[in-house]
Amino acid sequence: MSQLQFEKVAFIGLGLIGSSLARVIQAHALAKEVVASTRSEKTLSDAKALGLISQGYTNPIDAVQGADLVVLALPVRATQKVLETIKPYLTANCIITDVGSTKGNVVEAAKAVYGEALPAGFVPGHPIAGAEHTGVHAGKVDLFANHKVILTPLPTSSTWAVERLIQLWQAADAEVICMDVAKHDEVLAHTSHLPHLMAFNLVEQLANREDNLDIFRYAAGGFRDFSRIAASDPQMWHDIFFANKTAILKAVDGFEQQLAVIRKLIEDEDSQQLMGLLGHAQAARQHFNHMLAKKPLLENTQVTQQFTIQPGAKNFQGKFTVPGDKSVSHRSIMFGAIAEGTTHVTGFLEGEDALATLQAFRDMGVSIEGPKNGEVTIHGVGMHGLTAPKSALYMGNSGTSMRLLSGMLSAQAFDSVMTGDASLSKRPMERIAKPLRLMGAQIQSTGERGTPPISISGAQALKGIHYDLPMASAQVKSGILLAGLWAEGETSVTEPEPTRDHTERMLRAFGYEVKTEGNRISLQGGGKLVGTNIQVPSDISSAAFFMVGAAITENADVTLEAVGINPTRTGIIEILKQMGADITVQNERIAGGEPIADIRIQGTRTLKGIHIPEDQVPLAIDEFPALFIAAACAEGQTILTGAAELRVKESDRIQVMADGLTTMGIDCTPTEDGIIIQGKGQSGEWGAIFTGGEIESHHDHRIAMSFAMAGLRTSGEIKIVGTETVATSFPSFTQLANTAGLAIQVTE
Ligand code: NAP
């Protein structure tokens, strides 16, 4: 603290804000001496009695002499007069700051006194914290804690002055942001001044009505919440509205325009557009908070979570419906948005990733209702109806959204930028950017490794290409095919191994012709999609954890209902069967273009290790973390090759699984494109395999859920750290797993 200590701090004005900062300075002993000047003697004597100052003066000249920090904490309109008065008495290296709610006029006032050569120590500031009450008694030592303080350093401001002020506000536990003066006034006009103006105005509108008493008497929570800030100091707000006139008038104009929009929607009873507007606003409020924090979209995933699983599970049984397929959920929104007419979706997975896709299309002007209990209604805008998003599209943690949207956005008339959370920001994007460039797209990834953010310049005429996929990736294939919808002529992709074909199937369900000839998939650009109904099948990737759980547990009997069994996704069934698991696929049927069935797995036979056939690898790519758990319980060695892709998923799934397995006493060797696992199981034996231990999931949902299943064969407690991301694909996981027979405890 000593480095930060000031010799003498002089407050000019010591009301709510000034006295709160004085409280911080006293609490942390940040100054040898604190003095103040106010108009009234009473304020000064009260401040002395409160222990905030040692001396008080009614003349500011007396206060500032010998001060190395002067804080102007008075109404902004008094700034010029005070500066004129104190100017001759300030020491050369004195830091002068203020706390005013507007900044342009404070700088103007200073220039009126000093001319352009403002003192090096002059750094305007604005704490974004306040209260309805004012005066020296209203101050609080924690008023600024966890609030933002904006400093607006000028070209004349010296670095040392800025740094010392940053330290001072940090001592108040505030988060300090430096910003340009004009930007400050524009931002505050929208986020603070306009809401206050609206609150005053609403209360005024209601107060002028004849039945005003009744209105106030019966005022509900909405009115109380909205009008709370109209109890603020009229003089202060009067000053602010004038001081920031230009920016506030702009904000009022914007408000009037938007008000006219919603007014018209109500007048016309345009239910679809009104729902779209309200849904967008509701989601945007939450979305922006998460975006700023680079956090997931769902509230309950903000905190870090862990699973603790006790040994001793006796059985694993039941009939379950696992959540909707993520891949199909994503595509239902994307295709519904660009289709003509309305698309109704049921079984939509309300997880992080699909919600990111949904929000992106709302941001591009698509009216979407829901999701509510898995139901979403999308009012398609047609192939040319998407509109430019106002700011960057935030994809959260969803690689699927970013890669598929890269294709769609490359073909739009507008520019766009896509960003993601910390984990997505490390994932490779050049694999999709490269082929799109061949089609004529202007697309830019970031840094040497070609990661997000991705910037796309619109209005490029795309041309169809033929592309040989260097890797088996359904996301890259889909991104290219989607760009191909707008491209001239034919776009085709040949894949080295068959990958998931949800895109092809769903495009067909939306009436778009897509040809599949062996490994070659093609479509002609320039067609259109027609809105339809989509039932999202249960996700086989989520079902996989329960399939593995049942396969490694004696006498287990689990049925997973209405699971999508798209042949490009059923590698898990085939591989488990080859390992000896007792699996039956029952009641096969078709829903929304996708084959579905009920899958029953019984713990009747112990598993044996195999060399996983490479042609099955792309068909089970997301299920390997779970399959590694099965392999550890099998008799003999399991070898996986040809799965380098696993290293660039949400985590390096080969390494992260190998680390966890080793912690739990399993002998395994990670290789460049796979792993060798020495199974500890013995034919006909169902005893414990894992020793227990603490597992780091690296916030990868599939790693977390896989190790949870190891709890069925563990001798010691298993702790899995970083499990909050399970909500991205399987929000009901612990509930269903515990119903089946596990004992997972969730702690934050
Ligand atoms: P406050 O509680 O009313 O205190 C104002 C102080 O300034 C009082 O000590 C007052 O002296 C003194 N003062 C008033 N007019 C003066 C004049 N013409 N010459 C000299 N001193 C004068 O106000 P506050 O809420 O602390 O606000 C102070 C500044 O902080 C304003 O610029 C405001 O824009 C800014 N701000 C306020 C909030 C908020 O929510 N209140 C939030 C952020 C920033 P007396 O004690 O003698 O009356």
Tab-separated table of C-alpha atoms in Angstrom, residues 330-670:
chain	number	residue	atom	x	y	z
A	330	HIS	CA	-28.251	-27.192	-34.699
A	331	ARG	CA	-29.295	-27.948	-38.226
A	332	SER	CA	-33.020	-27.641	-37.519
A	333	ILE	CA	-32.456	-23.993	-36.590
A	334	MET	CA	-30.067	-23.235	-39.441
A	335	PHE	CA	-32.220	-24.767	-42.143
A	336	GLY	CA	-35.488	-23.552	-40.623
A	337	ALA	CA	-34.058	-20.028	-40.701
A	338	ILE	CA	-33.218	-20.029	-44.403
A	339	ALA	CA	-36.314	-21.980	-45.440
A	340	GLU	CA	-39.474	-20.440	-46.795
A	341	GLY	CA	-42.343	-20.796	-44.337
A	342	THR	CA	-42.487	-22.035	-40.781
A	343	THR	CA	-40.538	-24.913	-39.242
A	344	HIS	CA	-41.688	-26.556	-36.057
A	345	VAL	CA	-39.096	-28.492	-34.056
A	346	THR	CA	-39.742	-30.919	-31.198
A	347	GLY	CA	-37.122	-32.615	-28.984
A	348	PHE	CA	-34.737	-29.676	-29.462
A	349	LEU	CA	-31.702	-29.946	-27.210
A	350	GLU	CA	-31.761	-26.860	-25.011
A	351	GLY	CA	-28.034	-27.071	-24.346
A	352	GLU	CA	-25.390	-24.401	-24.652
A	353	ASP	CA	-24.240	-25.135	-28.164
A	354	ALA	CA	-27.574	-25.324	-29.933
A	355	LEU	CA	-28.657	-22.190	-28.069
A	356	ALA	CA	-25.644	-20.383	-29.508
A	357	THR	CA	-26.837	-21.280	-33.009
A	358	LEU	CA	-30.344	-20.156	-32.151
A	359	GLN	CA	-29.111	-16.815	-30.857
A	360	ALA	CA	-26.954	-16.267	-33.948
A	361	PHE	CA	-29.992	-16.557	-36.221
A	362	ARG	CA	-32.020	-14.262	-33.993
A	363	ASP	CA	-29.163	-11.796	-34.326
A	364	MET	CA	-29.518	-12.130	-38.098
A	365	GLY	CA	-33.158	-11.095	-37.962
A	366	VAL	CA	-34.916	-14.473	-37.836
A	367	SER	CA	-38.014	-14.626	-35.669
A	368	ILE	CA	-37.792	-17.713	-33.453
A	369	GLU	CA	-40.211	-18.775	-30.713
A	370	GLY	CA	-38.965	-20.914	-27.848
A	371	PRO	CA	-37.271	-23.104	-26.940
A	372	LYS	CA	-39.837	-24.283	-24.465
A	373	ASN	CA	-39.841	-27.930	-23.415
A	374	GLY	CA	-37.852	-28.785	-26.503
A	375	GLU	CA	-40.236	-27.014	-28.885
A	376	VAL	CA	-39.039	-24.313	-31.239
A	377	THR	CA	-40.880	-22.512	-34.014
A	378	ILE	CA	-38.754	-20.821	-36.652
A	379	HIS	CA	-40.226	-18.355	-39.089
A	380	GLY	CA	-37.944	-18.838	-42.065
A	381	VAL	CA	-36.731	-15.815	-44.013
A	382	GLY	CA	-35.773	-17.656	-47.211
A	383	MET	CA	-32.378	-17.975	-48.874
A	384	HIS	CA	-31.831	-14.226	-49.110
A	385	GLY	CA	-33.599	-12.995	-46.007
A	386	LEU	CA	-30.876	-13.044	-43.349
A	387	THR	CA	-29.841	-9.567	-42.258
A	388	ALA	CA	-26.488	-8.265	-41.024
A	389	PRO	CA	-25.942	-8.872	-37.307
A	390	LYS	CA	-25.316	-5.676	-35.325
A	391	SER	CA	-22.162	-7.068	-33.756
A	392	ALA	CA	-20.032	-10.225	-33.641
A	393	LEU	CA	-21.935	-13.516	-33.504
A	394	TYR	CA	-20.995	-15.365	-30.328
A	395	MET	CA	-20.721	-19.128	-30.777
A	396	GLY	CA	-19.928	-19.985	-27.149
A	397	ASN	CA	-18.224	-23.364	-27.129
A	398	SER	CA	-19.808	-24.676	-30.315
A	399	GLY	CA	-17.436	-25.774	-33.062
A	400	THR	CA	-20.370	-27.094	-35.085
A	401	SER	CA	-22.039	-23.684	-35.131
A	402	MET	CA	-18.863	-21.929	-36.164
A	403	ARG	CA	-17.849	-24.323	-38.942
A	404	LEU	CA	-21.324	-24.681	-40.438
A	405	LEU	CA	-22.032	-20.980	-40.186
A	406	SER	CA	-18.701	-20.201	-41.855
A	407	GLY	CA	-20.163	-21.776	-44.963
A	408	MET	CA	-23.504	-20.012	-44.725
A	409	LEU	CA	-22.059	-16.606	-43.864
A	410	SER	CA	-19.506	-16.745	-46.698
A	411	ALA	CA	-22.453	-16.591	-49.082
A	412	GLN	CA	-24.366	-13.713	-47.472
A	413	ALA	CA	-24.560	-10.132	-48.710
A	414	PHE	CA	-23.199	-8.741	-45.430
A	415	ASP	CA	-19.937	-8.866	-43.469
A	416	SER	CA	-19.806	-10.864	-40.263
A	417	VAL	CA	-17.512	-11.835	-37.419
A	418	MET	CA	-17.801	-14.967	-35.275
A	419	THR	CA	-16.220	-15.288	-31.831
A	420	GLY	CA	-16.251	-18.040	-29.216
A	421	ASP	CA	-15.321	-18.817	-25.638
A	422	ALA	CA	-11.778	-19.558	-24.509
A	423	SER	CA	-11.923	-23.222	-25.555
A	424	LEU	CA	-13.457	-22.658	-28.994
A	425	SER	CA	-10.936	-19.872	-29.574
A	426	LYS	CA	-8.191	-22.513	-29.626
A	427	ARG	CA	-9.794	-24.811	-32.187
A	428	PRO	CA	-8.623	-24.979	-35.827
A	429	MET	CA	-10.791	-23.163	-38.355
A	430	GLU	CA	-8.537	-23.160	-41.435
A	431	ARG	CA	-9.811	-26.608	-42.373
A	432	ILE	CA	-13.120	-24.984	-43.290
A	433	ALA	CA	-11.735	-21.579	-44.332
A	434	LYS	CA	-9.461	-23.092	-47.007
A	435	PRO	CA	-12.101	-24.827	-49.126
A	436	LEU	CA	-14.448	-21.869	-48.714
A	437	ARG	CA	-11.729	-19.594	-50.126
A	438	LEU	CA	-11.521	-21.911	-53.139
A	439	MET	CA	-15.219	-21.174	-53.674
A	440	GLY	CA	-14.463	-17.445	-53.659
A	441	ALA	CA	-15.201	-16.665	-50.038
A	442	GLN	CA	-13.327	-13.873	-48.270
A	443	ILE	CA	-12.724	-15.434	-44.890
A	444	GLN	CA	-10.064	-14.708	-42.315
A	445	SER	CA	-9.163	-16.701	-39.224
A	446	THR	CA	-6.873	-15.408	-36.495
A	447	GLY	CA	-3.212	-16.016	-35.653
A	448	GLU	CA	-0.727	-18.558	-36.950
A	449	ARG	CA	-2.913	-21.495	-36.030
A	450	GLY	CA	-5.953	-20.134	-37.830
A	451	THR	CA	-8.314	-20.013	-34.876
A	452	PRO	CA	-11.398	-17.859	-34.070
A	453	PRO	CA	-12.396	-15.028	-34.269
A	454	ILE	CA	-13.344	-15.499	-37.917
A	455	SER	CA	-14.094	-12.494	-40.128
A	456	ILE	CA	-16.071	-12.908	-43.330
A	457	SER	CA	-16.558	-10.282	-46.019
A	458	GLY	CA	-19.963	-10.554	-47.630
A	459	ALA	CA	-21.240	-10.027	-51.153
A	460	GLN	CA	-18.851	-12.512	-52.809
A	461	ALA	CA	-20.190	-14.505	-55.739
A	462	LEU	CA	-19.371	-18.093	-54.772
A	463	LYS	CA	-18.630	-20.788	-57.312
A	464	GLY	CA	-19.238	-24.474	-56.807
A	465	ILE	CA	-16.116	-26.597	-56.343
A	466	HIS	CA	-15.222	-30.203	-56.030
A	467	TYR	CA	-13.343	-30.811	-52.805
A	468	ASP	CA	-11.523	-33.914	-51.583
A	469	LEU	CA	-11.769	-33.736	-47.810
A	470	PRO	CA	-8.290	-34.344	-46.346
A	471	MET	CA	-9.871	-35.465	-43.048
A	472	ALA	CA	-13.108	-37.196	-42.166
A	473	SER	CA	-15.036	-34.245	-40.775
A	474	ALA	CA	-18.788	-33.847	-41.019
A	475	GLN	CA	-18.484	-30.230	-39.941
A	476	VAL	CA	-16.165	-29.306	-42.793
A	477	LYS	CA	-18.252	-31.278	-45.295
A	478	SER	CA	-21.396	-29.525	-44.085
A	479	GLY	CA	-19.810	-26.075	-44.153
A	480	ILE	CA	-18.849	-26.550	-47.807
A	481	LEU	CA	-22.238	-27.973	-48.811
A	482	LEU	CA	-24.032	-25.106	-47.075
A	483	ALA	CA	-21.944	-22.513	-48.917
A	484	GLY	CA	-22.811	-24.526	-52.024
A	485	LEU	CA	-26.519	-23.725	-51.567
A	486	TRP	CA	-25.731	-20.198	-52.742
A	487	ALA	CA	-22.884	-21.036	-55.118
A	488	GLU	CA	-23.062	-21.100	-58.874
A	489	GLY	CA	-23.257	-24.626	-60.273
A	490	GLU	CA	-22.478	-27.866	-58.502
A	491	THR	CA	-20.633	-28.215	-55.211
A	492	SER	CA	-19.382	-31.644	-54.281
A	493	VAL	CA	-17.328	-33.180	-51.522
A	494	THR	CA	-15.591	-36.535	-51.430
A	495	GLU	CA	-14.821	-37.873	-47.989
A	496	PRO	CA	-12.055	-40.337	-47.084
A	497	GLU	CA	-14.405	-42.168	-44.689
A	498	PRO	CA	-18.154	-41.770	-44.399
A	499	THR	CA	-19.011	-39.130	-41.759
A	500	ARG	CA	-22.309	-38.060	-40.252
A	501	ASP	CA	-24.830	-37.206	-42.909
A	502	HIS	CA	-27.346	-35.178	-40.890
A	503	THR	CA	-26.846	-32.202	-43.185
A	504	GLU	CA	-27.673	-34.208	-46.300
A	505	ARG	CA	-30.693	-35.878	-44.704
A	506	MET	CA	-32.108	-32.699	-43.282
A	507	LEU	CA	-31.571	-30.698	-46.460
A	508	ARG	CA	-33.628	-33.370	-48.200
A	509	ALA	CA	-36.296	-33.135	-45.480
A	510	PHE	CA	-36.459	-29.414	-46.306
A	511	GLY	CA	-36.996	-30.303	-49.959
A	512	TYR	CA	-33.461	-29.637	-51.237
A	513	GLU	CA	-31.976	-32.210	-53.576
A	514	VAL	CA	-28.659	-33.648	-52.377
A	515	LYS	CA	-26.982	-36.553	-54.171
A	516	THR	CA	-24.914	-39.174	-52.387
A	517	GLU	CA	-22.924	-41.444	-54.695
A	518	GLY	CA	-20.525	-43.593	-52.694
A	519	ASN	CA	-18.274	-41.193	-50.840
A	520	ARG	CA	-19.247	-38.254	-53.046
A	521	ILE	CA	-21.949	-35.848	-51.958
A	522	SER	CA	-23.148	-33.099	-54.270
A	523	LEU	CA	-25.773	-30.422	-54.657
A	524	GLN	CA	-26.644	-27.646	-57.096
A	525	GLY	CA	-26.657	-24.043	-55.880
A	526	GLY	CA	-29.604	-21.718	-56.296
A	527	GLY	CA	-32.461	-23.837	-54.949
A	528	LYS	CA	-34.677	-23.213	-51.983
A	529	LEU	CA	-35.651	-24.882	-48.708
A	530	VAL	CA	-39.251	-25.283	-47.605
A	531	GLY	CA	-40.199	-25.150	-43.912
A	532	THR	CA	-41.145	-28.487	-42.348
A	533	ASN	CA	-41.603	-30.278	-39.021
A	534	ILE	CA	-38.551	-31.814	-37.409
A	535	GLN	CA	-38.587	-34.315	-34.566
A	536	VAL	CA	-35.087	-34.342	-33.111
A	537	PRO	CA	-34.104	-37.934	-32.215
A	538	SER	CA	-32.453	-38.712	-28.879
A	539	ASP	CA	-28.715	-38.275	-29.149
A	540	ILE	CA	-26.787	-41.525	-29.542
A	541	SER	CA	-23.703	-39.714	-28.184
A	542	SER	CA	-25.558	-39.106	-24.914
A	543	ALA	CA	-27.020	-42.619	-24.980
A	544	ALA	CA	-23.435	-43.928	-25.329
A	545	PHE	CA	-22.614	-43.271	-21.659
A	546	PHE	CA	-25.550	-45.397	-20.552
A	547	MET	CA	-24.724	-48.066	-23.117
A	548	VAL	CA	-21.186	-48.323	-21.753
A	549	GLY	CA	-22.458	-48.148	-18.158
A	550	ALA	CA	-24.797	-51.098	-18.774
A	551	ALA	CA	-22.178	-53.050	-20.729
A	552	ILE	CA	-19.708	-52.977	-17.804
A	553	THR	CA	-22.183	-53.720	-14.995
A	554	GLU	CA	-23.290	-57.214	-14.019
A	555	ASN	CA	-27.021	-57.810	-14.544
A	556	ALA	CA	-27.529	-54.306	-15.886
A	557	ASP	CA	-30.579	-53.791	-18.083
A	558	VAL	CA	-30.986	-50.392	-19.686
A	559	THR	CA	-33.264	-49.349	-22.553
A	560	LEU	CA	-32.697	-46.046	-24.305
A	561	GLU	CA	-35.758	-44.908	-26.185
A	562	ALA	CA	-36.121	-43.236	-29.589
A	563	VAL	CA	-32.390	-42.931	-30.147
A	564	GLY	CA	-31.157	-41.692	-33.517
A	565	ILE	CA	-29.468	-44.614	-35.298
A	566	ASN	CA	-28.274	-42.774	-38.357
A	567	PRO	CA	-25.795	-45.270	-39.898
A	568	THR	CA	-23.061	-42.586	-39.739
A	569	ARG	CA	-23.421	-42.531	-35.957
A	570	THR	CA	-23.788	-46.152	-34.929
A	571	GLY	CA	-20.092	-46.975	-34.520
A	572	ILE	CA	-20.629	-47.219	-30.765
A	573	ILE	CA	-23.152	-50.064	-31.206
A	574	GLU	CA	-20.924	-51.931	-33.627
A	575	ILE	CA	-17.776	-51.530	-31.515
A	576	LEU	CA	-19.493	-52.552	-28.261
A	577	LYS	CA	-20.969	-55.572	-30.061
A	578	GLN	CA	-17.498	-56.564	-31.290
A	579	MET	CA	-16.277	-56.276	-27.691
A	580	GLY	CA	-18.961	-58.782	-26.741
A	581	ALA	CA	-21.673	-56.538	-25.285
A	582	ASP	CA	-25.257	-57.710	-25.256
A	583	ILE	CA	-27.085	-55.055	-27.308
A	584	THR	CA	-30.386	-55.238	-29.140
A	585	VAL	CA	-31.774	-52.585	-31.439
A	586	GLN	CA	-35.575	-52.686	-31.296
A	587	ASN	CA	-38.562	-50.925	-32.790
A	588	GLU	CA	-36.727	-49.267	-35.672
A	589	ARG	CA	-38.609	-46.398	-37.337
A	590	ILE	CA	-38.083	-43.100	-39.203
A	591	ALA	CA	-38.586	-39.609	-37.709
A	592	GLY	CA	-37.899	-36.362	-39.602
A	593	GLY	CA	-35.747	-38.130	-42.202
A	594	GLU	CA	-33.643	-39.832	-39.514
A	595	PRO	CA	-33.849	-43.512	-38.476
A	596	ILE	CA	-34.541	-44.045	-34.758
A	597	ALA	CA	-34.868	-47.107	-32.499
A	598	ASP	CA	-34.951	-48.254	-28.887
A	599	ILE	CA	-31.615	-49.665	-27.763
A	600	ARG	CA	-31.427	-52.287	-25.006
A	601	ILE	CA	-28.129	-53.193	-23.336
A	602	GLN	CA	-27.789	-55.927	-20.755
A	603	GLY	CA	-24.866	-56.763	-18.510
A	604	THR	CA	-24.855	-60.458	-19.302
A	605	ARG	CA	-21.350	-60.917	-20.742
A	606	THR	CA	-17.999	-59.404	-19.820
A	607	LEU	CA	-16.205	-57.482	-22.554
A	608	LYS	CA	-13.047	-58.328	-24.434
A	609	GLY	CA	-10.439	-55.986	-25.924
A	610	ILE	CA	-10.318	-55.482	-29.713
A	611	HIS	CA	-8.431	-53.559	-32.367
A	612	ILE	CA	-11.123	-51.059	-33.274
A	613	PRO	CA	-11.725	-51.226	-37.043
A	614	GLU	CA	-10.621	-47.920	-38.578
A	615	ASP	CA	-13.728	-47.709	-40.731
A	616	GLN	CA	-15.765	-47.470	-37.517
A	617	VAL	CA	-13.711	-44.575	-36.133
A	618	PRO	CA	-15.542	-41.663	-37.804
A	619	LEU	CA	-18.857	-43.333	-36.931
A	620	ALA	CA	-18.043	-43.280	-33.222
A	621	ILE	CA	-15.800	-40.232	-32.998
A	622	ASP	CA	-17.571	-38.568	-30.069
A	623	GLU	CA	-18.070	-41.830	-28.218
A	624	PHE	CA	-14.427	-42.782	-27.689
A	625	PRO	CA	-14.064	-41.313	-24.205
A	626	ALA	CA	-16.914	-43.613	-23.109
A	627	LEU	CA	-15.506	-46.530	-25.127
A	628	PHE	CA	-12.135	-46.126	-23.366
A	629	ILE	CA	-13.914	-46.823	-20.081
A	630	ALA	CA	-15.397	-49.982	-21.623
A	631	ALA	CA	-11.916	-50.937	-22.900
A	632	ALA	CA	-10.436	-50.559	-19.402
A	633	CYS	CA	-13.039	-53.046	-18.123
A	634	ALA	CA	-12.444	-55.498	-20.974
A	635	GLU	CA	-10.178	-58.506	-20.939
A	636	GLY	CA	-7.005	-57.882	-22.951
A	637	GLN	CA	-5.758	-55.039	-25.059
A	638	THR	CA	-7.876	-52.513	-26.956
A	639	ILE	CA	-6.118	-50.614	-29.717
A	640	LEU	CA	-7.434	-47.479	-31.358
A	641	THR	CA	-5.766	-46.058	-34.470
A	642	GLY	CA	-6.773	-43.502	-37.100
A	643	ALA	CA	-8.403	-41.172	-34.579
A	644	ALA	CA	-6.072	-38.137	-34.591
A	645	GLU	CA	-9.234	-36.021	-34.811
A	646	LEU	CA	-9.783	-36.751	-31.109
A	647	ARG	CA	-6.880	-34.500	-30.224
A	648	VAL	CA	-8.673	-31.363	-31.489
A	649	LYS	CA	-12.068	-31.824	-29.876
A	650	GLU	CA	-13.242	-29.785	-26.843
A	651	SER	CA	-10.057	-31.115	-25.211
A	652	ASP	CA	-7.225	-33.345	-26.436
A	653	ARG	CA	-9.410	-36.338	-25.695
A	654	ILE	CA	-6.623	-38.889	-26.160
A	655	GLN	CA	-4.290	-37.259	-23.664
A	656	VAL	CA	-6.975	-36.212	-21.191
A	657	MET	CA	-8.491	-39.714	-21.134
A	658	ALA	CA	-5.030	-41.320	-20.865
A	659	ASP	CA	-4.212	-39.067	-17.884
A	660	GLY	CA	-7.479	-39.930	-16.158
A	661	LEU	CA	-7.186	-43.660	-16.838
A	662	THR	CA	-3.615	-43.668	-15.491
A	663	THR	CA	-4.784	-41.869	-12.331
A	664	MET	CA	-7.326	-44.639	-11.854
A	665	GLY	CA	-4.786	-47.424	-12.159
A	666	ILE	CA	-5.196	-48.346	-15.824
A	667	ASP	CA	-2.157	-49.087	-17.959
A	668	CYS	CA	-2.501	-47.204	-21.234
A	669	THR	CA	-0.293	-45.632	-23.908
A	670	PRO	CA	-1.475	-42.680	-25.940
